[in-house]
Amino acid sequence: MTSPIVDCTPFRAELLALAAELPQVPRADLYGFLEKAGELSGRLPRELAAVLDAFNERGSEDGYLVLRGLPVDESELPPTPTTTPAPVDRPLLVMEAMLALTGRRLGLHTGYQELRSGTVYHDVYPSPGAHYLSSETSETLLEFHTEMAYHVLQPNYVMLACSRADHERRAETLVGSVRKALRLLDDETRTRLFDRKLPCCVDVAFRGGIEDPGAIAQVKPLYGDVDDPCLGYDRELLAPVDPLDKEAVAVLSKALDEVTVSVKLVPGDVLIIDNFRTTHARTPFSPRWDGKDRWLHRVYIRTDRAGQLSGGERAGDVVSFTPRG
């Protein structure tokens, strides 16, 4: 079995040279920045490009890739942010450049209007008093979820780049692959969940200012190819009502737990999660609020699969929320 971890240390010099050709203030003209990144992605090192293209075409049993050993400006980083969004004039960080170059090889960077002020690049850092469903929580488990499974324009990939790890190197990103979990499901559960719409709540950002609008979306836990299905799963938000549906979701949850693997992100890592075939979570860690807490960069990538694109879209577009129904 091919390892999901790709050693990128041999490519550092080439990647830094490509990063130097990118506009150095990305948010000043994000469309232009990502268009240039798209051009440069055609010049990625051959071995790295081949890995990304294969993952984009077929996915993998694991449902994720880790690009490890990428160049990172750890010694020159500013303090870990405490507010969002990032200033428009913030100079390009090396790991942001890596997300641009590798992400454009996969598809189109996309912002979501209701999330993080519609920004495309997200700083992910611990924040005191963060909502338990927010990526800014730190000292509680961020539960398993398929990112925006309730959104008609759900991203194909979630990409996380690490500029700083947490101090104790405790934080783990957990990934459960449906391709592995499917083997553990009995035929009755698979049949019950396949193409079956279940009520699903949505994250706080997509509630339109209503504290609890209820289950405003309908999500299919398994769908697509019956022999190689996609996954729509959220441990906190999926809200089946029928007892048989609840039982089937519980069986799926147990199977996903059994196949879960953990990834500890270190500076210079880019984690690429196949958001149509996995669910992911993050374990707790303890911030110190000293300017050097864990700092990730996140982008969402859409491709031409699963109705995400209708034609004419550009990398850097911001889309509005439509719940699955």
PDB file of N, CA and C in Angstrom, residues 166-268:
ATOM      1  N   ASP A 166       1.547  22.917  17.978  1.00  0.00           N
ATOM      2  CA  ASP A 166       1.324  23.273  19.377  1.00  0.00           C
ATOM      3  C   ASP A 166       2.577  22.948  20.181  1.00  0.00           C
ATOM      4  N   HIS A 167       2.727  23.584  21.314  1.00  0.00           N
ATOM      5  CA  HIS A 167       3.978  23.504  22.074  1.00  0.00           C
ATOM      6  C   HIS A 167       4.359  22.070  22.433  1.00  0.00           C
ATOM      7  N   GLU A 168       3.393  21.293  22.897  1.00  0.00           N
ATOM      8  CA  GLU A 168       3.697  19.929  23.337  1.00  0.00           C
ATOM      9  C   GLU A 168       3.630  18.906  22.216  1.00  0.00           C
ATOM     10  N   ARG A 169       3.280  19.371  21.012  1.00  0.00           N
ATOM     11  CA  ARG A 169       3.082  18.464  19.868  1.00  0.00           C
ATOM     12  C   ARG A 169       2.066  17.373  20.207  1.00  0.00           C
ATOM     13  N   ARG A 170       0.968  17.790  20.839  1.00  0.00           N
ATOM     14  CA  ARG A 170      -0.094  16.851  21.225  1.00  0.00           C
ATOM     15  C   ARG A 170      -1.211  16.779  20.211  1.00  0.00           C
ATOM     16  N   ALA A 171      -1.493  17.880  19.544  1.00  0.00           N
ATOM     17  CA  ALA A 171      -2.667  17.956  18.674  1.00  0.00           C
ATOM     18  C   ALA A 171      -2.558  16.956  17.532  1.00  0.00           C
ATOM     19  N   GLU A 172      -3.623  16.210  17.330  1.00  0.00           N
ATOM     20  CA  GLU A 172      -3.681  15.243  16.245  1.00  0.00           C
ATOM     21  C   GLU A 172      -4.910  15.531  15.388  1.00  0.00           C
ATOM     22  N   THR A 173      -4.733  15.472  14.092  1.00  0.00           N
ATOM     23  CA  THR A 173      -5.877  15.486  13.186  1.00  0.00           C
ATOM     24  C   THR A 173      -6.242  14.032  12.916  1.00  0.00           C
ATOM     25  N   LEU A 174      -7.492  13.682  13.162  1.00  0.00           N
ATOM     26  CA  LEU A 174      -7.965  12.317  12.989  1.00  0.00           C
ATOM     27  C   LEU A 174      -8.738  12.223  11.684  1.00  0.00           C
ATOM     28  N   VAL A 175      -8.506  11.162  10.927  1.00  0.00           N
ATOM     29  CA  VAL A 175      -9.179  10.989   9.639  1.00  0.00           C
ATOM     30  C   VAL A 175      -9.757   9.579   9.565  1.00  0.00           C
ATOM     31  N   GLY A 176     -11.046   9.492   9.248  1.00  0.00           N
ATOM     32  CA  GLY A 176     -11.712   8.214   9.050  1.00  0.00           C
ATOM     33  C   GLY A 176     -12.165   8.093   7.605  1.00  0.00           C
ATOM     34  N   SER A 177     -11.713   7.068   6.904  1.00  0.00           N
ATOM     35  CA  SER A 177     -11.996   6.894   5.479  1.00  0.00           C
ATOM     36  C   SER A 177     -13.180   5.964   5.264  1.00  0.00           C
ATOM     37  N   VAL A 178     -14.130   6.382   4.415  1.00  0.00           N
ATOM     38  CA  VAL A 178     -15.283   5.528   4.126  1.00  0.00           C
ATOM     39  C   VAL A 178     -14.862   4.284   3.359  1.00  0.00           C
ATOM     40  N   ARG A 179     -13.800   4.367   2.589  1.00  0.00           N
ATOM     41  CA  ARG A 179     -13.342   3.192   1.852  1.00  0.00           C
ATOM     42  C   ARG A 179     -12.870   2.096   2.799  1.00  0.00           C
ATOM     43  N   LYS A 180     -12.334   2.470   3.925  1.00  0.00           N
ATOM     44  CA  LYS A 180     -11.956   1.478   4.939  1.00  0.00           C
ATOM     45  C   LYS A 180     -13.155   1.046   5.777  1.00  0.00           C
ATOM     46  N   ALA A 181     -13.993   2.011   6.145  1.00  0.00           N
ATOM     47  CA  ALA A 181     -15.128   1.722   7.030  1.00  0.00           C
ATOM     48  C   ALA A 181     -16.170   0.846   6.346  1.00  0.00           C
ATOM     49  N   LEU A 182     -16.274   0.971   5.028  1.00  0.00           N
ATOM     50  CA  LEU A 182     -17.323   0.251   4.298  1.00  0.00           C
ATOM     51  C   LEU A 182     -17.229  -1.257   4.516  1.00  0.00           C
ATOM     52  N   ARG A 183     -16.019  -1.771   4.646  1.00  0.00           N
ATOM     53  CA  ARG A 183     -15.816  -3.213   4.847  1.00  0.00           C
ATOM     54  C   ARG A 183     -16.402  -3.691   6.168  1.00  0.00           C
ATOM     55  N   LEU A 184     -16.575  -2.773   7.103  1.00  0.00           N
ATOM     56  CA  LEU A 184     -17.059  -3.143   8.434  1.00  0.00           C
ATOM     57  C   LEU A 184     -18.569  -3.009   8.550  1.00  0.00           C
ATOM     58  N   LEU A 185     -19.223  -2.527   7.505  1.00  0.00           N
ATOM     59  CA  LEU A 185     -20.670  -2.329   7.548  1.00  0.00           C
ATOM     60  C   LEU A 185     -21.390  -3.559   7.005  1.00  0.00           C
ATOM     61  N   ASP A 186     -22.430  -3.982   7.693  1.00  0.00           N
ATOM     62  CA  ASP A 186     -23.255  -5.069   7.188  1.00  0.00           C
ATOM     63  C   ASP A 186     -24.128  -4.562   6.045  1.00  0.00           C
ATOM     64  N   ASP A 187     -24.640  -5.477   5.249  1.00  0.00           N
ATOM     65  CA  ASP A 187     -25.434  -5.102   4.079  1.00  0.00           C
ATOM     66  C   ASP A 187     -26.673  -4.283   4.446  1.00  0.00           C
ATOM     67  N   GLU A 188     -27.266  -4.612   5.573  1.00  0.00           N
ATOM     68  CA  GLU A 188     -28.487  -3.904   5.985  1.00  0.00           C
ATOM     69  C   GLU A 188     -28.193  -2.434   6.268  1.00  0.00           C
ATOM     70  N   THR A 189     -27.067  -2.171   6.945  1.00  0.00           N
ATOM     71  CA  THR A 189     -26.697  -0.783   7.251  1.00  0.00           C
ATOM     72  C   THR A 189     -26.358  -0.026   5.979  1.00  0.00           C
ATOM     73  N   ARG A 190     -25.595  -0.660   5.104  1.00  0.00           N
ATOM     74  CA  ARG A 190     -25.238  -0.005   3.850  1.00  0.00           C
ATOM     75  C   ARG A 190     -26.484   0.352   3.041  1.00  0.00           C
ATOM     76  N   THR A 191     -27.405  -0.581   2.952  1.00  0.00           N
ATOM     77  CA  THR A 191     -28.635  -0.342   2.194  1.00  0.00           C
ATOM     78  C   THR A 191     -29.464   0.751   2.837  1.00  0.00           C
ATOM     79  N   ARG A 192     -29.526   0.745   4.163  1.00  0.00           N
ATOM     80  CA  ARG A 192     -30.321   1.741   4.888  1.00  0.00           C
ATOM     81  C   ARG A 192     -29.792   3.161   4.662  1.00  0.00           C
ATOM     82  N   LEU A 193     -28.482   3.313   4.671  1.00  0.00           N
ATOM     83  CA  LEU A 193     -27.885   4.643   4.618  1.00  0.00           C
ATOM     84  C   LEU A 193     -27.647   5.145   3.202  1.00  0.00           C
ATOM     85  N   PHE A 194     -27.617   4.243   2.230  1.00  0.00           N
ATOM     86  CA  PHE A 194     -27.280   4.671   0.870  1.00  0.00           C
ATOM     87  C   PHE A 194     -28.423   5.478   0.252  1.00  0.00           C
ATOM     88  N   ASP A 195     -28.075   6.686  -0.207  1.00  0.00           N
ATOM     89  CA  ASP A 195     -29.018   7.597  -0.863  1.00  0.00           C
ATOM     90  C   ASP A 195     -30.201   7.985   0.025  1.00  0.00           C
ATOM     91  N   ARG A 196     -30.057   7.812   1.343  1.00  0.00           N
ATOM     92  CA  ARG A 196     -31.134   8.166   2.266  1.00  0.00           C
ATOM     93  C   ARG A 196     -30.867   9.545   2.859  1.00  0.00           C
ATOM     94  N   LYS A 197     -31.786  10.470   2.666  1.00  0.00           N
ATOM     95  CA  LYS A 197     -31.636  11.822   3.201  1.00  0.00           C
ATOM     96  C   LYS A 197     -31.987  11.841   4.678  1.00  0.00           C
ATOM     97  N   LEU A 198     -31.056  12.333   5.486  1.00  0.00           N
ATOM     98  CA  LEU A 198     -31.283  12.454   6.919  1.00  0.00           C
ATOM     99  C   LEU A 198     -31.214  13.923   7.325  1.00  0.00           C
ATOM    100  N   PRO A 199     -32.017  14.334   8.302  1.00  0.00           N
ATOM    101  CA  PRO A 199     -31.962  15.720   8.770  1.00  0.00           C
ATOM    102  C   PRO A 199     -30.572  16.059   9.306  1.00  0.00           C
ATOM    103  N   CYS A 200     -30.130  17.278   9.014  1.00  0.00           N
ATOM    104  CA  CYS A 200     -28.805  17.699   9.468  1.00  0.00           C
ATOM    105  C   CYS A 200     -28.846  19.170   9.837  1.00  0.00           C
ATOM    106  N   CYS A 201     -28.323  19.494  11.000  1.00  0.00           N
ATOM    107  CA  CYS A 201     -28.156  20.885  11.405  1.00  0.00           C
ATOM    108  C   CYS A 201     -26.934  21.466  10.685  1.00  0.00           C
ATOM    109  N   VAL A 202     -26.677  22.748  10.864  1.00  0.00           N
ATOM    110  CA  VAL A 202     -25.549  23.386  10.196  1.00  0.00           C
ATOM    111  C   VAL A 202     -24.709  24.126  11.226  1.00  0.00           C
ATOM    112  N   ASP A 203     -23.466  24.410  10.847  1.00  0.00           N
ATOM    113  CA  ASP A 203     -22.577  25.138  11.750  1.00  0.00           C
ATOM    114  C   ASP A 203     -23.096  26.553  12.002  1.00  0.00           C
ATOM    115  N   VAL A 204     -22.621  27.152  13.084  1.00  0.00           N
ATOM    116  CA  VAL A 204     -23.103  28.454  13.539  1.00  0.00           C
ATOM    117  C   VAL A 204     -23.034  29.507  12.434  1.00  0.00           C
ATOM    118  N   ALA A 205     -21.965  29.503  11.652  1.00  0.00           N
ATOM    119  CA  ALA A 205     -21.782  30.527  10.628  1.00  0.00           C
ATOM    120  C   ALA A 205     -22.882  30.527   9.582  1.00  0.00           C
ATOM    121  N   PHE A 206     -23.534  29.371   9.406  1.00  0.00           N
ATOM    122  CA  PHE A 206     -24.520  29.236   8.337  1.00  0.00           C
ATOM    123  C   PHE A 206     -25.959  29.279   8.856  1.00  0.00           C
ATOM    124  N   ARG A 207     -26.147  29.728  10.075  1.00  0.00           N
ATOM    125  CA  ARG A 207     -27.489  29.737  10.673  1.00  0.00           C
ATOM    126  C   ARG A 207     -28.232  31.047  10.490  1.00  0.00           C
ATOM    127  N   GLY A 208     -27.634  31.997   9.783  1.00  0.00           N
ATOM    128  CA  GLY A 208     -28.317  33.256   9.491  1.00  0.00           C
ATOM    129  C   GLY A 208     -28.655  34.062  10.721  1.00  0.00           C
ATOM    130  N   GLY A 209     -27.835  33.942  11.760  1.00  0.00           N
ATOM    131  CA  GLY A 209     -28.063  34.698  12.982  1.00  0.00           C
ATOM    132  C   GLY A 209     -29.096  34.106  13.902  1.00  0.00           C
ATOM    133  N   ILE A 210     -29.708  32.989  13.508  1.00  0.00           N
ATOM    134  CA  ILE A 210     -30.687  32.309  14.362  1.00  0.00           C
ATOM    135  C   ILE A 210     -29.933  31.343  15.272  1.00  0.00           C
ATOM    136  N   GLU A 211     -30.222  31.404  16.555  1.00  0.00           N
ATOM    137  CA  GLU A 211     -29.455  30.596  17.500  1.00  0.00           C
ATOM    138  C   GLU A 211     -29.569  29.109  17.196  1.00  0.00           C
ATOM    139  N   ASP A 212     -30.770  28.631  16.936  1.00  0.00           N
ATOM    140  CA  ASP A 212     -30.949  27.216  16.635  1.00  0.00           C
ATOM    141  C   ASP A 212     -32.083  27.037  15.626  1.00  0.00           C
ATOM    142  N   PRO A 213     -31.736  27.075  14.323  1.00  0.00           N
ATOM    143  CA  PRO A 213     -32.777  26.934  13.303  1.00  0.00           C
ATOM    144  C   PRO A 213     -33.217  25.491  13.090  1.00  0.00           C
ATOM    145  N   GLY A 214     -32.590  24.557  13.806  1.00  0.00           N
ATOM    146  CA  GLY A 214     -32.937  23.149  13.637  1.00  0.00           C
ATOM    147  C   GLY A 214     -32.237  22.530  12.442  1.00  0.00           C
ATOM    148  N   ALA A 215     -32.720  21.368  12.050  1.00  0.00           N
ATOM    149  CA  ALA A 215     -32.099  20.621  10.952  1.00  0.00           C
ATOM    150  C   ALA A 215     -32.614  21.151   9.617  1.00  0.00           C
ATOM    151  N   ILE A 216     -31.927  22.160   9.083  1.00  0.00           N
ATOM    152  CA  ILE A 216     -32.409  22.834   7.877  1.00  0.00           C
ATOM    153  C   ILE A 216     -31.847  22.203   6.600  1.00  0.00           C
ATOM    154  N   ALA A 217     -31.005  21.180   6.736  1.00  0.00           N
ATOM    155  CA  ALA A 217     -30.435  20.504   5.570  1.00  0.00           C
ATOM    156  C   ALA A 217     -30.794  19.021   5.599  1.00  0.00           C
ATOM    157  N   GLN A 218     -30.624  18.388   4.469  1.00  0.00           N
ATOM    158  CA  GLN A 218     -30.816  16.942   4.343  1.00  0.00           C
ATOM    159  C   GLN A 218     -29.530  16.371   3.754  1.00  0.00           C
ATOM    160  N   VAL A 219     -28.928  15.420   4.457  1.00  0.00           N
ATOM    161  CA  VAL A 219     -27.634  14.873   4.060  1.00  0.00           C
ATOM    162  C   VAL A 219     -27.733  13.352   3.897  1.00  0.00           C
ATOM    163  N   LYS A 220     -27.136  12.844   2.819  1.00  0.00           N
ATOM    164  CA  LYS A 220     -27.062  11.407   2.595  1.00  0.00           C
ATOM    165  C   LYS A 220     -25.747  10.881   3.175  1.00  0.00           C
ATOM    166  N   PRO A 221     -25.786   9.984   4.164  1.00  0.00           N
ATOM    167  CA  PRO A 221     -24.541   9.459   4.723  1.00  0.00           C
ATOM    168  C   PRO A 221     -23.686   8.706   3.691  1.00  0.00           C
ATOM    169  N   LEU A 222     -24.327   7.956   2.804  1.00  0.00           N
ATOM    170  CA  LEU A 222     -23.635   7.247   1.733  1.00  0.00           C
ATOM    171  C   LEU A 222     -24.358   7.556   0.419  1.00  0.00           C
ATOM    172  N   TYR A 223     -23.590   7.858  -0.627  1.00  0.00           N
ATOM    173  CA  TYR A 223     -24.222   8.198  -1.905  1.00  0.00           C
ATOM    174  C   TYR A 223     -23.189   8.075  -3.022  1.00  0.00           C
ATOM    175  N   GLY A 224     -23.683   8.136  -4.258  1.00  0.00           N
ATOM    176  CA  GLY A 224     -22.779   8.029  -5.399  1.00  0.00           C
ATOM    177  C   GLY A 224     -22.740   6.620  -5.937  1.00  0.00           C
ATOM    178  N   ASP A 225     -21.547   6.049  -6.039  1.00  0.00           N
ATOM    179  CA  ASP A 225     -21.347   4.676  -6.506  1.00  0.00           C
ATOM    180  C   ASP A 225     -21.631   3.729  -5.347  1.00  0.00           C
ATOM    181  N   VAL A 226     -22.572   2.823  -5.535  1.00  0.00           N
ATOM    182  CA  VAL A 226     -22.960   1.936  -4.435  1.00  0.00           C
ATOM    183  C   VAL A 226     -21.788   1.081  -3.949  1.00  0.00           C
ATOM    184  N   ASP A 227     -20.837   0.786  -4.839  1.00  0.00           N
ATOM    185  CA  ASP A 227     -19.684  -0.031  -4.448  1.00  0.00           C
ATOM    186  C   ASP A 227     -18.509   0.805  -3.936  1.00  0.00           C
ATOM    187  N   ASP A 228     -18.542   2.092  -4.169  1.00  0.00           N
ATOM    188  CA  ASP A 228     -17.465   2.983  -3.734  1.00  0.00           C
ATOM    189  C   ASP A 228     -18.079   4.338  -3.388  1.00  0.00           C
ATOM    190  N   PRO A 229     -18.913   4.369  -2.343  1.00  0.00           N
ATOM    191  CA  PRO A 229     -19.714   5.568  -2.080  1.00  0.00           C
ATOM    192  C   PRO A 229     -18.934   6.728  -1.490  1.00  0.00           C
ATOM    193  N   CYS A 230     -19.518   7.901  -1.646  1.00  0.00           N
ATOM    194  CA  CYS A 230     -19.053   9.088  -0.938  1.00  0.00           C
ATOM    195  C   CYS A 230     -19.685   9.095   0.452  1.00  0.00           C
ATOM    196  N   LEU A 231     -19.132   9.951   1.317  1.00  0.00           N
ATOM    197  CA  LEU A 231     -19.553  10.001   2.720  1.00  0.00           C
ATOM    198  C   LEU A 231     -20.058  11.391   3.067  1.00  0.00           C
ATOM    199  N   GLY A 232     -21.200  11.460   3.746  1.00  0.00           N
ATOM    200  CA  GLY A 232     -21.697  12.706   4.323  1.00  0.00           C
ATOM    201  C   GLY A 232     -21.967  12.457   5.797  1.00  0.00           C
ATOM    202  N   TYR A 233     -21.085  12.948   6.674  1.00  0.00           N
ATOM    203  CA  TYR A 233     -21.172  12.553   8.085  1.00  0.00           C
ATOM    204  C   TYR A 233     -20.753  13.708   8.986  1.00  0.00           C
ATOM    205  N   ASP A 234     -21.503  13.900  10.044  1.00  0.00           N
ATOM    206  CA  ASP A 234     -21.141  14.890  11.065  1.00  0.00           C
ATOM    207  C   ASP A 234     -21.684  14.409  12.398  1.00  0.00           C
ATOM    208  N   ARG A 235     -20.779  14.107  13.309  1.00  0.00           N
ATOM    209  CA  ARG A 235     -21.174  13.511  14.588  1.00  0.00           C
ATOM    210  C   ARG A 235     -22.025  14.438  15.428  1.00  0.00           C
ATOM    211  N   GLU A 236     -21.797  15.738  15.314  1.00  0.00           N
ATOM    212  CA  GLU A 236     -22.546  16.711  16.108  1.00  0.00           C
ATOM    213  C   GLU A 236     -23.839  17.154  15.420  1.00  0.00           C
ATOM    214  N   LEU A 237     -23.850  17.208  14.099  1.00  0.00           N
ATOM    215  CA  LEU A 237     -24.932  17.884  13.391  1.00  0.00           C
ATOM    216  C   LEU A 237     -25.922  16.958  12.700  1.00  0.00           C
ATOM    217  N   LEU A 238     -25.506  15.762  12.329  1.00  0.00           N
ATOM    218  CA  LEU A 238     -26.441  14.832  11.703  1.00  0.00           C
ATOM    219  C   LEU A 238     -27.486  14.433  12.737  1.00  0.00           C
ATOM    220  N   ALA A 239     -28.772  14.540  12.366  1.00  0.00           N
ATOM    221  CA  ALA A 239     -29.838  14.410  13.373  1.00  0.00           C
ATOM    222  C   ALA A 239     -30.945  13.459  12.917  1.00  0.00           C
ATOM    223  N   PRO A 240     -30.635  12.169  12.744  1.00  0.00           N
ATOM    224  CA  PRO A 240     -31.680  11.225  12.331  1.00  0.00           C
ATOM    225  C   PRO A 240     -32.790  11.138  13.373  1.00  0.00           C
ATOM    226  N   VAL A 241     -34.005  10.914  12.907  1.00  0.00           N
ATOM    227  CA  VAL A 241     -35.164  10.838  13.789  1.00  0.00           C
ATOM    228  C   VAL A 241     -35.662   9.400  13.900  1.00  0.00           C
ATOM    229  N   ASP A 242     -35.770   8.724  12.784  1.00  0.00           N
ATOM    230  CA  ASP A 242     -36.249   7.340  12.756  1.00  0.00           C
ATOM    231  C   ASP A 242     -35.286   6.441  13.540  1.00  0.00           C
ATOM    232  N   PRO A 243     -35.783   5.596  14.435  1.00  0.00           N
ATOM    233  CA  PRO A 243     -34.909   4.713  15.228  1.00  0.00           C
ATOM    234  C   PRO A 243     -33.994   3.844  14.365  1.00  0.00           C
ATOM    235  N   LEU A 244     -34.476   3.368  13.223  1.00  0.00           N
ATOM    236  CA  LEU A 244     -33.635   2.553  12.350  1.00  0.00           C
ATOM    237  C   LEU A 244     -32.517   3.384  11.729  1.00  0.00           C
ATOM    238  N   ASP A 245     -32.807   4.641  11.436  1.00  0.00           N
ATOM    239  CA  ASP A 245     -31.767   5.538  10.922  1.00  0.00           C
ATOM    240  C   ASP A 245     -30.722   5.813  12.013  1.00  0.00           C
ATOM    241  N   LYS A 246     -31.191   6.043  13.224  1.00  0.00           N
ATOM    242  CA  LYS A 246     -30.259   6.280  14.332  1.00  0.00           C
ATOM    243  C   LYS A 246     -29.332   5.086  14.535  1.00  0.00           C
ATOM    244  N   GLU A 247     -29.907   3.898  14.467  1.00  0.00           N
ATOM    245  CA  GLU A 247     -29.111   2.687  14.649  1.00  0.00           C
ATOM    246  C   GLU A 247     -28.079   2.538  13.531  1.00  0.00           C
ATOM    247  N   ALA A 248     -28.497   2.799  12.303  1.00  0.00           N
ATOM    248  CA  ALA A 248     -27.581   2.672  11.169  1.00  0.00           C
ATOM    249  C   ALA A 248     -26.444   3.686  11.261  1.00  0.00           C
ATOM    250  N   VAL A 249     -26.757   4.918  11.655  1.00  0.00           N
ATOM    251  CA  VAL A 249     -25.720   5.941  11.809  1.00  0.00           C
ATOM    252  C   VAL A 249     -24.756   5.548  12.931  1.00  0.00           C
ATOM    253  N   ALA A 250     -25.276   4.954  13.992  1.00  0.00           N
ATOM    254  CA  ALA A 250     -24.417   4.499  15.086  1.00  0.00           C
ATOM    255  C   ALA A 250     -23.452   3.419  14.609  1.00  0.00           C
ATOM    256  N   VAL A 251     -23.927   2.529  13.766  1.00  0.00           N
ATOM    257  CA  VAL A 251     -23.057   1.486  13.215  1.00  0.00           C
ATOM    258  C   VAL A 251     -21.974   2.114  12.330  1.00  0.00           C
ATOM    259  N   LEU A 252     -22.371   3.079  11.500  1.00  0.00           N
ATOM    260  CA  LEU A 252     -21.398   3.793  10.672  1.00  0.00           C
ATOM    261  C   LEU A 252     -20.378   4.523  11.539  1.00  0.00           C
ATOM    262  N   SER A 253     -20.832   5.173  12.590  1.00  0.00           N
ATOM    263  CA  SER A 253     -19.927   5.898  13.499  1.00  0.00           C
ATOM    264  C   SER A 253     -18.891   4.957  14.093  1.00  0.00           C
ATOM    265  N   LYS A 254     -19.343   3.793  14.541  1.00  0.00           N
ATOM    266  CA  LYS A 254     -18.432   2.815  15.137  1.00  0.00           C
ATOM    267  C   LYS A 254     -17.403   2.347  14.112  1.00  0.00           C
ATOM    268  N   ALA A 255     -17.843   2.113  12.886  1.00  0.00           N
ATOM    269  CA  ALA A 255     -16.918   1.673  11.842  1.00  0.00           C
ATOM    270  C   ALA A 255     -15.881   2.753  11.547  1.00  0.00           C
ATOM    271  N   LEU A 256     -16.314   4.005  11.489  1.00  0.00           N
ATOM    272  CA  LEU A 256     -15.373   5.094  11.237  1.00  0.00           C
ATOM    273  C   LEU A 256     -14.365   5.221  12.372  1.00  0.00           C
ATOM    274  N   ASP A 257     -14.823   5.045  13.604  1.00  0.00           N
ATOM    275  CA  ASP A 257     -13.900   5.076  14.741  1.00  0.00           C
ATOM    276  C   ASP A 257     -12.845   3.987  14.622  1.00  0.00           C
ATOM    277  N   GLU A 258     -13.254   2.819  14.173  1.00  0.00           N
ATOM    278  CA  GLU A 258     -12.333   1.679  14.113  1.00  0.00           C
ATOM    279  C   GLU A 258     -11.258   1.847  13.049  1.00  0.00           C
ATOM    280  N   VAL A 259     -11.538   2.635  12.020  1.00  0.00           N
ATOM    281  CA  VAL A 259     -10.546   2.798  10.955  1.00  0.00           C
ATOM    282  C   VAL A 259      -9.822   4.143  11.034  1.00  0.00           C
ATOM    283  N   THR A 260     -10.106   4.915  12.067  1.00  0.00           N
ATOM    284  CA  THR A 260      -9.507   6.248  12.198  1.00  0.00           C
ATOM    285  C   THR A 260      -7.991   6.173  12.365  1.00  0.00           C
ATOM    286  N   VAL A 261      -7.309   7.058  11.676  1.00  0.00           N
ATOM    287  CA  VAL A 261      -5.862   7.207  11.853  1.00  0.00           C
ATOM    288  C   VAL A 261      -5.583   8.637  12.305  1.00  0.00           C
ATOM    289  N   SER A 262      -4.448   8.842  12.938  1.00  0.00           N
ATOM    290  CA  SER A 262      -4.101  10.173  13.439  1.00  0.00           C
ATOM    291  C   SER A 262      -2.892  10.725  12.696  1.00  0.00           C
ATOM    292  N   VAL A 263      -2.914  12.038  12.498  1.00  0.00           N
ATOM    293  CA  VAL A 263      -1.814  12.744  11.846  1.00  0.00           C
ATOM    294  C   VAL A 263      -1.400  13.891  12.748  1.00  0.00           C
ATOM    295  N   LYS A 264      -0.134  13.930  13.126  1.00  0.00           N
ATOM    296  CA  LYS A 264       0.396  15.067  13.877  1.00  0.00           C
ATOM    297  C   LYS A 264       1.096  15.988  12.901  1.00  0.00           C
ATOM    298  N   LEU A 265       0.510  17.156  12.720  1.00  0.00           N
ATOM    299  CA  LEU A 265       1.081  18.111  11.777  1.00  0.00           C
ATOM    300  C   LEU A 265       2.272  18.832  12.400  1.00  0.00           C
ATOM    301  N   VAL A 266       3.340  18.918  11.633  1.00  0.00           N
ATOM    302  CA  VAL A 266       4.540  19.640  12.060  1.00  0.00           C
ATOM    303  C   VAL A 266       4.818  20.730  11.035  1.00  0.00           C
ATOM    304  N   PRO A 267       5.586  21.765  11.419  1.00  0.00           N
ATOM    305  CA  PRO A 267       5.870  22.832  10.459  1.00  0.00           C
ATOM    306  C   PRO A 267       6.451  22.269   9.160  1.00  0.00           C
ATOM    307  N   GLY A 268       5.919  22.758   8.045  1.00  0.00           N
ATOM    308  CA  GLY A 268       6.341  22.242   6.750  1.00  0.00           C
ATOM    309  C   GLY A 268       5.432  21.167   6.200  1.00  0.00           C
TER     310      GLY A 268
END
